[in-house]
mmCIF file of C-alpha atoms and ligand atoms in Angstrom:
data_model
loop_
_atom_site.group_PDB
_atom_site.id
_atom_site.type_symbol
_atom_site.label_atom_id
_atom_site.label_comp_id
_atom_site.label_asym_id
_atom_site.label_seq_id
_atom_site.Cartn_x
_atom_site.Cartn_y
_atom_site.Cartn_z
ATOM 1 C CA MET A 1 146.964 88.592 49.364
ATOM 2 C CA THR A 2 146.670 86.803 52.515
ATOM 3 C CA ARG A 3 143.311 85.192 53.018
ATOM 4 C CA TYR A 4 141.907 85.073 56.480
ATOM 5 C CA ALA A 5 138.794 83.969 57.936
ATOM 6 C CA ARG A 6 137.198 86.747 61.077
ATOM 7 C CA ILE A 7 133.819 85.650 63.047
ATOM 8 C CA THR A 8 131.085 88.498 61.855
ATOM 9 C CA GLY A 9 128.398 87.646 63.610
ATOM 10 C CA THR A 10 127.686 85.051 66.786
ATOM 11 C CA GLY A 11 124.103 83.994 68.376
ATOM 12 C CA GLY A 12 123.345 81.856 71.755
ATOM 13 C CA TYR A 13 120.324 80.090 72.522
ATOM 14 C CA LEU A 14 119.746 78.866 75.995
ATOM 15 C CA PRO A 15 116.309 76.725 76.677
ATOM 16 C CA ALA A 16 113.689 78.343 79.365
ATOM 17 C CA GLU A 17 114.240 75.748 81.977
ATOM 18 C CA VAL A 18 116.701 76.225 84.484
ATOM 19 C CA LYS A 19 117.582 73.501 87.255
ATOM 20 C CA THR A 20 119.301 74.509 90.456
ATOM 21 C CA ASN A 21 121.632 72.755 92.171
ATOM 22 C CA ASP A 22 119.018 72.856 95.343
ATOM 23 C CA ASP A 23 116.267 71.113 92.641
ATOM 24 C CA ILE A 24 119.447 68.511 92.040
ATOM 25 C CA ALA A 25 120.191 68.015 95.760
ATOM 26 C CA GLN A 26 116.138 66.628 96.370
ATOM 27 C CA THR A 27 117.419 64.114 94.073
ATOM 28 C CA VAL A 28 120.729 63.272 95.043
ATOM 29 C CA ASP A 29 122.626 63.306 98.359
ATOM 30 C CA THR A 30 124.651 66.746 97.096
ATOM 31 C CA SER A 31 123.937 70.323 98.265
ATOM 32 C CA ASP A 32 124.488 74.075 96.023
ATOM 33 C CA GLU A 33 127.328 74.496 98.782
ATOM 34 C CA TRP A 34 129.477 71.192 97.554
ATOM 35 C CA ILE A 35 128.475 71.577 93.759
ATOM 36 C CA PHE A 36 129.284 75.945 94.126
ATOM 37 C CA GLU A 37 132.476 75.319 96.031
ATOM 38 C CA ARG A 38 134.113 72.481 93.381
ATOM 39 C CA THR A 39 133.016 73.689 90.623
ATOM 40 C CA GLY A 40 131.016 77.076 90.448
ATOM 41 C CA ILE A 41 127.793 76.095 89.082
ATOM 42 C CA ARG A 42 124.802 77.699 91.043
ATOM 43 C CA SER A 43 122.396 76.544 88.035
ATOM 44 C CA ARG A 44 122.001 74.978 83.871
ATOM 45 C CA HIS A 45 119.191 75.345 81.507
ATOM 46 C CA ILE A 46 117.380 72.497 80.454
ATOM 47 C CA ALA A 47 115.653 71.641 77.019
ATOM 48 C CA ALA A 48 112.317 71.346 76.730
ATOM 49 C CA PRO A 49 111.141 67.758 75.601
ATOM 50 C CA ASP A 50 109.986 68.613 72.300
ATOM 51 C CA GLU A 51 113.413 71.008 71.796
ATOM 52 C CA THR A 52 116.838 69.280 69.209
ATOM 53 C CA ALA A 53 120.084 69.927 68.940
ATOM 54 C CA SER A 54 119.067 71.221 65.235
ATOM 55 C CA ALA A 55 116.278 73.185 66.707
ATOM 56 C CA MET A 56 118.587 74.848 69.957
ATOM 57 C CA ALA A 57 121.238 75.041 66.908
ATOM 58 C CA GLU A 58 118.858 77.080 64.400
ATOM 59 C CA ILE A 59 118.031 80.099 66.824
ATOM 60 C CA ALA A 60 121.638 80.578 67.616
ATOM 61 C CA SER A 61 122.347 80.895 63.944
ATOM 62 C CA ARG A 62 119.427 82.642 63.185
ATOM 63 C CA GLN A 63 120.897 85.035 65.510
ATOM 64 C CA ALA A 64 124.252 84.872 64.392
ATOM 65 C CA MET A 65 123.195 85.391 60.543
ATOM 66 C CA GLU A 66 121.296 88.431 61.755
ATOM 67 C CA ALA A 67 123.928 89.508 63.446
ATOM 68 C CA ALA A 68 126.318 89.350 60.413
ATOM 69 C CA GLY A 69 123.930 90.473 57.545
ATOM 70 C CA VAL A 70 123.995 87.510 55.966
ATOM 71 C CA GLY A 71 120.880 84.999 54.735
ATOM 72 C CA PRO A 72 121.175 81.715 53.884
ATOM 73 C CA GLU A 73 121.589 81.777 50.108
ATOM 74 C CA ASP A 74 125.362 83.473 51.704
ATOM 75 C CA ILE A 75 126.140 80.245 53.469
ATOM 76 C CA ASP A 76 128.400 77.727 51.339
ATOM 77 C CA LEU A 77 129.516 75.270 54.560
ATOM 78 C CA ILE A 78 127.990 74.074 57.649
ATOM 79 C CA ILE A 79 129.937 72.947 60.448
ATOM 80 C CA LEU A 80 128.850 71.229 63.797
ATOM 81 C CA GLY A 81 130.248 70.148 67.259
ATOM 82 C CA THR A 82 128.136 67.829 69.413
ATOM 83 C CA SER A 83 127.371 64.850 70.592
ATOM 84 C CA THR A 84 123.803 64.574 70.964
ATOM 85 C CA PRO A 85 123.157 64.778 67.613
ATOM 86 C CA ASP A 86 118.885 64.370 66.565
ATOM 87 C CA ARG A 87 119.751 61.520 64.535
ATOM 88 C CA ILE A 88 122.893 59.609 63.619
ATOM 89 C CA PHE A 89 122.660 60.574 60.931
ATOM 90 C CA PRO A 90 121.991 62.633 58.298
ATOM 91 C CA SER A 91 124.526 64.546 60.352
ATOM 92 C CA THR A 92 122.581 67.377 62.525
ATOM 93 C CA ALA A 93 124.570 69.965 60.608
ATOM 94 C CA CYS A 94 122.215 69.003 57.413
ATOM 95 C CA LEU A 95 119.097 69.030 59.638
ATOM 96 C CA LEU A 96 120.316 72.585 60.481
ATOM 97 C CA GLN A 97 121.161 73.207 56.966
ATOM 98 C CA GLN A 98 117.585 72.099 56.233
ATOM 99 C CA ARG A 99 115.540 74.315 59.316
ATOM 100 C CA LEU A 100 117.580 77.170 57.663
ATOM 101 C CA GLY A 101 116.951 76.808 53.928
ATOM 102 C CA VAL A 102 120.379 76.698 53.591
ATOM 103 C CA ARG A 103 120.697 74.585 49.497
ATOM 104 C CA GLN A 104 124.285 75.434 48.871
ATOM 105 C CA GLY A 105 127.586 73.893 50.437
ATOM 106 C CA ALA A 106 128.493 70.973 52.617
ATOM 107 C CA ALA A 107 126.807 70.698 55.590
ATOM 108 C CA PHE A 108 128.388 68.000 58.509
ATOM 109 C CA ASP A 109 129.022 67.469 62.263
ATOM 110 C CA VAL A 110 132.528 67.503 64.336
ATOM 111 C CA GLN A 111 132.997 64.822 67.062
ATOM 112 C CA ALA A 112 134.898 66.069 69.106
ATOM 113 C CA ALA A 113 133.243 66.119 72.677
ATOM 114 C CA CYS A 114 133.353 69.626 74.582
ATOM 115 C CA SER A 115 136.356 70.529 72.482
ATOM 116 C CA GLY A 116 133.811 69.779 69.283
ATOM 117 C CA PHE A 117 133.630 74.384 68.360
ATOM 118 C CA ILE A 118 137.468 74.509 68.439
ATOM 119 C CA PHE A 119 137.497 71.515 65.732
ATOM 120 C CA ALA A 120 134.871 73.114 64.089
ATOM 121 C CA LEU A 121 136.389 76.462 63.856
ATOM 122 C CA SER A 122 139.732 75.218 63.053
ATOM 123 C CA ILE A 123 138.092 73.293 60.009
ATOM 124 C CA ALA A 124 136.192 75.839 58.787
ATOM 125 C CA ASP A 125 139.099 78.169 58.702
ATOM 126 C CA GLN A 126 141.400 76.363 57.108
ATOM 127 C CA TYR A 127 138.469 76.303 54.223
ATOM 128 C CA VAL A 128 137.493 79.853 54.018
ATOM 129 C CA ARG A 129 141.243 80.689 54.368
ATOM 130 C CA THR A 130 142.211 78.275 51.209
ATOM 131 C CA GLY A 131 139.334 80.141 49.567
ATOM 132 C CA THR A 132 137.157 76.993 49.378
ATOM 133 C CA ALA A 133 133.729 78.700 51.269
ATOM 134 C CA LYS A 134 133.133 81.562 51.495
ATOM 135 C CA ARG A 135 130.819 82.160 54.092
ATOM 136 C CA ALA A 136 130.348 79.324 56.609
ATOM 137 C CA LEU A 137 128.331 78.544 60.197
ATOM 138 C CA VAL A 138 130.318 77.203 62.754
ATOM 139 C CA VAL A 139 128.071 75.772 65.622
ATOM 140 C CA GLY A 140 128.078 74.186 68.980
ATOM 141 C CA SER A 141 124.452 71.903 70.291
ATOM 142 C CA GLU A 142 123.908 69.757 73.093
ATOM 143 C CA LEU A 143 121.248 68.610 74.747
ATOM 144 C CA ASN A 144 123.536 67.312 77.694
ATOM 145 C CA SER A 145 120.563 67.065 80.003
ATOM 146 C CA ARG A 146 119.256 63.684 78.309
ATOM 147 C CA VAL A 147 122.336 62.351 78.515
ATOM 148 C CA VAL A 148 124.017 62.162 82.314
ATOM 149 C CA ASP A 149 122.174 59.595 84.781
ATOM 150 C CA TRP A 150 120.229 62.466 86.913
ATOM 151 C CA ASN A 151 121.421 59.495 89.378
ATOM 152 C CA ASP A 152 124.606 60.022 89.427
ATOM 153 C CA ARG A 153 125.840 63.292 91.463
ATOM 154 C CA ALA A 154 129.446 62.756 90.035
ATOM 155 C CA THR A 155 128.552 63.858 86.923
ATOM 156 C CA CYS A 156 125.072 65.143 87.235
ATOM 157 C CA ILE A 157 125.464 68.243 88.781
ATOM 158 C CA LEU A 158 127.916 69.439 85.789
ATOM 159 C CA PHE A 159 125.835 69.390 82.699
ATOM 160 C CA GLY A 160 123.341 71.621 80.825
ATOM 161 C CA ASP A 161 121.505 72.648 77.362
ATOM 162 C CA GLY A 162 122.344 74.663 74.839
ATOM 163 C CA ALA A 163 123.821 76.230 71.492
ATOM 164 C CA GLY A 164 126.039 78.563 69.811
ATOM 165 C CA ALA A 165 126.777 79.694 66.615
ATOM 166 C CA VAL A 166 129.449 81.915 64.745
ATOM 167 C CA VAL A 167 129.042 83.171 60.610
ATOM 168 C CA LEU A 168 132.676 83.117 59.708
ATOM 169 C CA GLU A 169 133.830 84.765 56.804
ATOM 170 C CA ALA A 170 136.751 85.548 54.044
ATOM 171 C CA ALA A 171 138.516 88.865 55.412
ATOM 172 C CA GLU A 172 142.111 90.832 54.006
ATOM 173 C CA GLN A 173 142.980 91.439 57.825
ATOM 174 C CA PRO A 174 142.765 88.230 60.470
ATOM 175 C CA GLY A 175 140.866 87.295 61.784
ATOM 176 C CA ILE A 176 141.314 83.716 63.122
ATOM 177 C CA LEU A 177 145.475 83.975 63.481
ATOM 178 C CA SER A 178 145.547 80.115 64.333
ATOM 179 C CA THR A 179 143.919 77.025 65.440
ATOM 180 C CA HIS A 180 145.689 74.204 67.725
ATOM 181 C CA ILE A 181 143.952 70.839 67.977
ATOM 182 C CA HIS A 182 145.226 67.257 69.415
ATOM 183 C CA SER A 183 143.761 63.798 70.424
ATOM 184 C CA ASP A 184 144.998 61.387 72.563
ATOM 185 C CA GLY A 185 142.731 58.263 72.326
ATOM 186 C CA GLN A 186 145.125 56.179 75.328
ATOM 187 C CA PHE A 187 142.786 58.782 77.362
ATOM 188 C CA GLN A 188 138.964 57.071 76.360
ATOM 189 C CA ASP A 189 137.664 55.598 79.237
ATOM 190 C CA LEU A 190 138.056 58.844 82.112
ATOM 191 C CA LEU A 191 135.083 60.497 80.267
ATOM 192 C CA TYR A 192 132.888 59.053 77.477
ATOM 193 C CA LEU A 193 129.447 58.502 76.142
ATOM 194 C CA PRO A 194 128.033 54.687 75.277
ATOM 195 C CA ASN A 195 126.103 54.050 72.207
ATOM 196 C CA SER A 196 124.893 51.169 74.231
ATOM 197 C CA ASP A 197 122.312 50.476 70.946
ATOM 198 C CA VAL A 198 125.479 49.564 68.584
ATOM 199 C CA GLY A 199 128.353 50.274 70.584
ATOM 200 C CA ILE A 200 130.935 48.196 73.099
ATOM 201 C CA ASP A 201 128.929 49.338 76.532
ATOM 202 C CA ASP A 202 126.414 48.492 78.860
ATOM 203 C CA GLU A 203 125.739 52.016 79.945
ATOM 204 C CA ARG A 204 123.700 54.774 78.418
ATOM 205 C CA TYR A 205 124.924 57.517 80.620
ATOM 206 C CA ILE A 206 127.742 59.919 80.349
ATOM 207 C CA GLN A 207 130.536 57.836 82.045
ATOM 208 C CA MET A 208 133.429 60.395 84.115
ATOM 209 C CA GLN A 209 136.141 59.659 85.846
ATOM 210 C CA GLY A 210 136.223 63.521 87.476
ATOM 211 C CA ASN A 211 139.465 64.148 89.180
ATOM 212 C CA GLU A 212 141.463 61.975 86.307
ATOM 213 C CA VAL A 213 139.922 63.561 83.860
ATOM 214 C CA PHE A 214 140.695 67.724 86.030
ATOM 215 C CA LYS A 215 144.978 66.684 86.646
ATOM 216 C CA VAL A 216 145.055 66.348 82.523
ATOM 217 C CA ALA A 217 142.746 68.728 81.777
ATOM 218 C CA VAL A 218 144.498 71.550 84.140
ATOM 219 C CA ASN A 219 147.787 70.101 82.917
ATOM 220 C CA THR A 220 147.292 70.184 79.067
ATOM 221 C CA LEU A 221 145.450 73.667 78.700
ATOM 222 C CA GLY A 222 148.212 75.181 80.321
ATOM 223 C CA ARG A 223 150.165 74.290 77.654
ATOM 224 C CA ILE A 224 147.871 74.448 74.751
ATOM 225 C CA VAL A 225 148.076 78.370 75.384
ATOM 226 C CA ASP A 226 151.816 78.613 75.952
ATOM 227 C CA ASP A 227 151.644 76.886 72.233
ATOM 228 C CA THR A 228 149.505 78.907 70.988
ATOM 229 C CA LEU A 229 150.928 82.108 71.818
ATOM 230 C CA ALA A 230 154.005 80.723 70.927
ATOM 231 C CA ALA A 231 153.113 79.971 67.357
ATOM 232 C CA ASN A 232 151.963 83.761 66.803
ATOM 233 C CA GLY A 233 154.725 84.938 68.446
ATOM 234 C CA MET A 234 153.066 86.893 70.952
ATOM 235 C CA ASP A 235 153.047 87.482 74.830
ATOM 236 C CA LYS A 236 150.837 86.726 78.004
ATOM 237 C CA SER A 237 150.395 90.286 77.817
ATOM 238 C CA GLU A 238 148.804 90.661 74.646
ATOM 239 C CA VAL A 239 145.877 89.154 74.980
ATOM 240 C CA ASP A 240 142.669 90.953 76.280
ATOM 241 C CA TRP A 241 140.246 87.838 77.258
ATOM 242 C CA LEU A 242 140.309 84.156 77.599
ATOM 243 C CA VAL A 243 136.956 82.423 76.140
ATOM 244 C CA PRO A 244 137.433 79.201 78.075
ATOM 245 C CA HIS A 245 135.431 75.662 77.473
ATOM 246 C CA GLN A 246 133.463 76.643 80.620
ATOM 247 C CA ALA A 247 133.757 72.838 82.592
ATOM 248 C CA ASN A 248 134.831 73.482 86.062
ATOM 249 C CA ILE A 249 135.550 77.381 86.996
ATOM 250 C CA ARG A 250 138.770 76.047 88.947
ATOM 251 C CA ILE A 251 140.238 74.601 85.740
ATOM 252 C CA ILE A 252 139.319 78.004 84.125
ATOM 253 C CA GLY A 253 141.342 79.750 86.814
ATOM 254 C CA ALA A 254 144.158 77.543 86.549
ATOM 255 C CA THR A 255 144.796 78.516 83.339
ATOM 256 C CA ALA A 256 144.066 82.627 82.950
ATOM 257 C CA LYS A 257 146.469 82.355 86.868
ATOM 258 C CA LYS A 258 148.613 80.887 83.607
ATOM 259 C CA LEU A 259 147.951 83.344 81.357
ATOM 260 C CA LYS A 260 148.409 86.385 84.542
ATOM 261 C CA LEU A 261 145.209 87.292 83.417
ATOM 262 C CA PRO A 262 142.604 88.508 86.203
ATOM 263 C CA MET A 263 139.693 87.147 86.207
ATOM 264 C CA ASP A 264 138.296 90.023 84.814
ATOM 265 C CA ARG A 265 139.360 89.340 81.455
ATOM 266 C CA VAL A 266 137.700 85.819 81.290
ATOM 267 C CA VAL A 267 134.271 85.209 80.122
ATOM 268 C CA VAL A 268 132.567 83.083 82.400
ATOM 269 C CA THR A 269 129.403 81.942 81.726
ATOM 270 C CA ILE A 270 129.755 78.683 84.210
ATOM 271 C CA GLU A 271 127.860 79.857 86.974
ATOM 272 C CA ASN A 272 124.068 80.369 85.662
ATOM 273 C CA GLN A 273 124.705 77.841 81.850
ATOM 274 C CA GLY A 274 127.051 74.660 83.591
ATOM 275 C CA ASN A 275 129.461 72.458 80.867
ATOM 276 C CA THR A 276 127.211 72.944 77.486
ATOM 277 C CA SER A 277 130.012 71.019 76.253
ATOM 278 C CA SER A 278 131.157 72.317 72.231
ATOM 279 C CA ALA A 279 128.329 74.929 73.045
ATOM 280 C CA SER A 280 129.763 76.276 75.986
ATOM 281 C CA ILE A 281 132.572 78.513 74.093
ATOM 282 C CA PRO A 282 130.492 80.050 71.465
ATOM 283 C CA LEU A 283 127.419 80.963 74.227
ATOM 284 C CA ALA A 284 130.778 83.052 75.729
ATOM 285 C CA LEU A 285 131.751 84.574 73.197
ATOM 286 C CA ASN A 286 128.896 85.975 72.138
ATOM 287 C CA GLU A 287 127.347 86.806 75.691
ATOM 288 C CA ALA A 288 130.786 89.143 75.676
ATOM 289 C CA ILE A 289 130.226 90.041 72.325
ATOM 290 C CA ARG A 290 127.076 91.280 72.903
ATOM 291 C CA ASP A 291 127.524 92.990 76.364
ATOM 292 C CA GLY A 292 130.305 95.520 75.076
ATOM 293 C CA ARG A 293 133.431 93.170 77.097
ATOM 294 C CA ILE A 294 135.239 91.895 73.863
ATOM 295 C CA GLN A 295 136.065 94.922 71.267
ATOM 296 C CA ARG A 296 137.514 94.872 67.231
ATOM 297 C CA GLY A 297 140.198 94.370 67.240
ATOM 298 C CA GLN A 298 141.499 92.666 70.848
ATOM 299 C CA VAL A 299 142.795 89.619 70.793
ATOM 300 C CA VAL A 300 140.948 86.358 72.091
ATOM 301 C CA LEU A 301 142.389 82.721 73.123
ATOM 302 C CA MET A 302 139.464 79.976 73.439
ATOM 303 C CA GLU A 303 140.354 76.624 74.615
ATOM 304 C CA ALA A 304 138.799 73.960 75.206
ATOM 305 C CA PHE A 305 139.123 70.024 77.032
ATOM 306 C CA GLY A 306 137.108 67.161 76.754
ATOM 307 C CA GLY A 307 136.348 62.980 76.134
ATOM 308 C CA GLY A 308 138.984 62.261 73.773
ATOM 309 C CA PHE A 309 140.856 63.100 75.098
ATOM 310 C CA ALA A 310 140.675 66.037 72.301
ATOM 311 C CA TRP A 311 141.337 69.550 73.595
ATOM 312 C CA GLY A 312 142.063 72.822 70.849
ATOM 313 C CA SER A 313 142.659 76.542 70.858
ATOM 314 C CA ALA A 314 142.195 79.061 68.663
ATOM 315 C CA LEU A 315 143.595 82.387 68.806
ATOM 316 C CA ILE A 316 141.542 85.310 67.282
ATOM 317 C CA ARG A 317 141.952 89.082 66.631
ATOM 318 C CA TYR A 318 138.327 90.245 66.955
HETATM 319 O O1 UT7 B 401 133.901 68.959 79.986
HETATM 320 C C1 UT7 B 401 134.745 68.063 79.857
HETATM 321 C C2 UT7 B 401 135.938 67.521 80.885
HETATM 322 N N1 UT7 B 401 135.566 67.987 82.216
HETATM 323 C C3 UT7 B 401 135.846 68.360 82.497
HETATM 324 O O2 UT7 B 401 136.749 68.412 82.886
HETATM 325 C C4 UT7 B 401 135.600 67.306 84.811
HETATM 326 C C5 UT7 B 401 136.496 67.729 85.584
HETATM 327 N N2 UT7 B 401 136.408 66.946 87.059
HETATM 328 C C6 UT7 B 401 135.884 68.285 87.785
HETATM 329 O O3 UT7 B 401 135.051 69.153 87.413
HETATM 330 C C7 UT7 B 401 135.507 67.384 89.123
HETATM 331 O O4 UT7 B 401 136.575 66.549 88.973
HETATM 332 C C8 UT7 B 401 134.228 67.137 90.090
HETATM 333 C C9 UT7 B 401 133.703 68.116 90.046
HETATM 334 C C10 UT7 B 401 134.109 66.048 89.067
HETATM 335 C C11 UT7 B 401 134.700 66.300 91.246
HETATM 336 O O5 UT7 B 401 135.271 67.037 91.625
HETATM 337 P P1 UT7 B 401 136.173 66.641 92.526
HETATM 338 O O6 UT7 B 401 137.199 67.536 93.837
HETATM 339 O O7 UT7 B 401 137.410 66.389 91.851
HETATM 340 O O8 UT7 B 401 135.930 65.867 93.503
HETATM 341 P P2 UT7 B 401 135.904 63.874 93.415
HETATM 342 O O9 UT7 B 401 135.440 63.537 92.356
HETATM 343 O O10 UT7 B 401 137.980 63.538 93.927
HETATM 344 O O11 UT7 B 401 135.477 63.617 94.654
HETATM 345 C C12 UT7 B 401 135.601 63.674 96.406
HETATM 346 C C13 UT7 B 401 134.212 64.008 97.101
HETATM 347 C C14 UT7 B 401 134.184 61.997 97.143
HETATM 348 O O12 UT7 B 401 133.698 61.310 98.689
HETATM 349 P P3 UT7 B 401 135.274 60.616 99.187
HETATM 350 O O13 UT7 B 401 135.449 60.174 98.214
HETATM 351 O O14 UT7 B 401 136.265 61.891 99.499
HETATM 352 O O15 UT7 B 401 133.777 60.708 100.462
HETATM 353 C C15 UT7 B 401 132.843 61.942 96.400
HETATM 354 O O16 UT7 B 401 132.155 60.850 96.156
HETATM 355 O O17 UT7 B 401 133.265 64.486 97.131
HETATM 356 C C16 UT7 B 401 132.393 63.704 97.042
HETATM 357 N N3 UT7 B 401 131.406 63.933 95.661
HETATM 358 C C17 UT7 B 401 130.099 64.431 96.169
HETATM 359 N N4 UT7 B 401 129.881 65.364 97.026
HETATM 360 C C18 UT7 B 401 128.700 66.006 96.829
HETATM 361 C C19 UT7 B 401 131.231 63.421 94.283
HETATM 362 N N5 UT7 B 401 130.102 64.141 93.944
HETATM 363 C C20 UT7 B 401 129.092 65.087 94.280
HETATM 364 C C21 UT7 B 401 128.908 65.993 94.966
HETATM 365 N N6 UT7 B 401 128.324 65.978 96.170
HETATM 366 N N7 UT7 B 401 127.606 66.469 93.392
#
């Protein structure tokens, strides 16, 4: 009997504070018009000083576990994508494990920048499908507001904070149809977050050559959606929903166009969330499942692209 991994619960968390484009325009030379037109963003959520990636992950995870009807005793794998861990070690996944009262299985972080959730999902899928894990918690949680330079208009307008989570369980029916992950380190200098205490850089904040990243992102995502459908012998017309990483509405629009998918079949959260890095896909998925847009049995294509470059996709029958 073929074994699959299936999403049985989702959760999301956005901090209470909202920072609008107009708020940002008070400190750097920009405007709501420029930001909205170039990115699709109007506002983003900002974590409170006492909030951490593990604290946000806990709220999203509890929601996902409740939706799946499982408790801490049922989870035997936690994989968490983040670029803003509470500590370098132990992993934020370990801190989350403790917060949730999970006492069994393994917990570890995945560092794949904005593709962290897709990488984590891909790993969890392998463990669940092979029977090595029964029930995995897959999380993306990011405190981008602490690692952007609020004086740099080229980056501070883009990012926001938040966390999203899914419970992945073994099932006889799909489930996750396939995942595809890739990296190319030759692009490392186009988008990076320094680790100035022990690393090789003097800067402290996210560094990005936005227009270079943009070009590679559009081409790469166009390619990966084709590859993903081809790997499953599926046609574009069979995709019900695109749940993309939310980096820029123009990048999302280009991928939707490639798929010949109207924008009302694309889950877009960027307007009020900005780019929450590895949290953006599980947050969008959670929103569209909870408001009834994504229905059981529908085909959902998720894709992400970010620092590394690292990129990936997952095709699921929800
Ligand atoms: O999630 C990880 C992956 N990240 C991404 O995918 C980000 C991809 N990149 C982008 O989304 C876009 O490149 C940005 C939104 C970051 C920038 O948009 P752009 O259309 O590529 O603008 P640009 O960087 O080419 O800059 C165009 C102009 C420049 O002025 P000049 O040189 O033409 O006079 C910038 O200085 O826009 C200026 N500019 C701004 N103006 C007003 C840059 N940032 C701002 C700003 N407000 N915030």
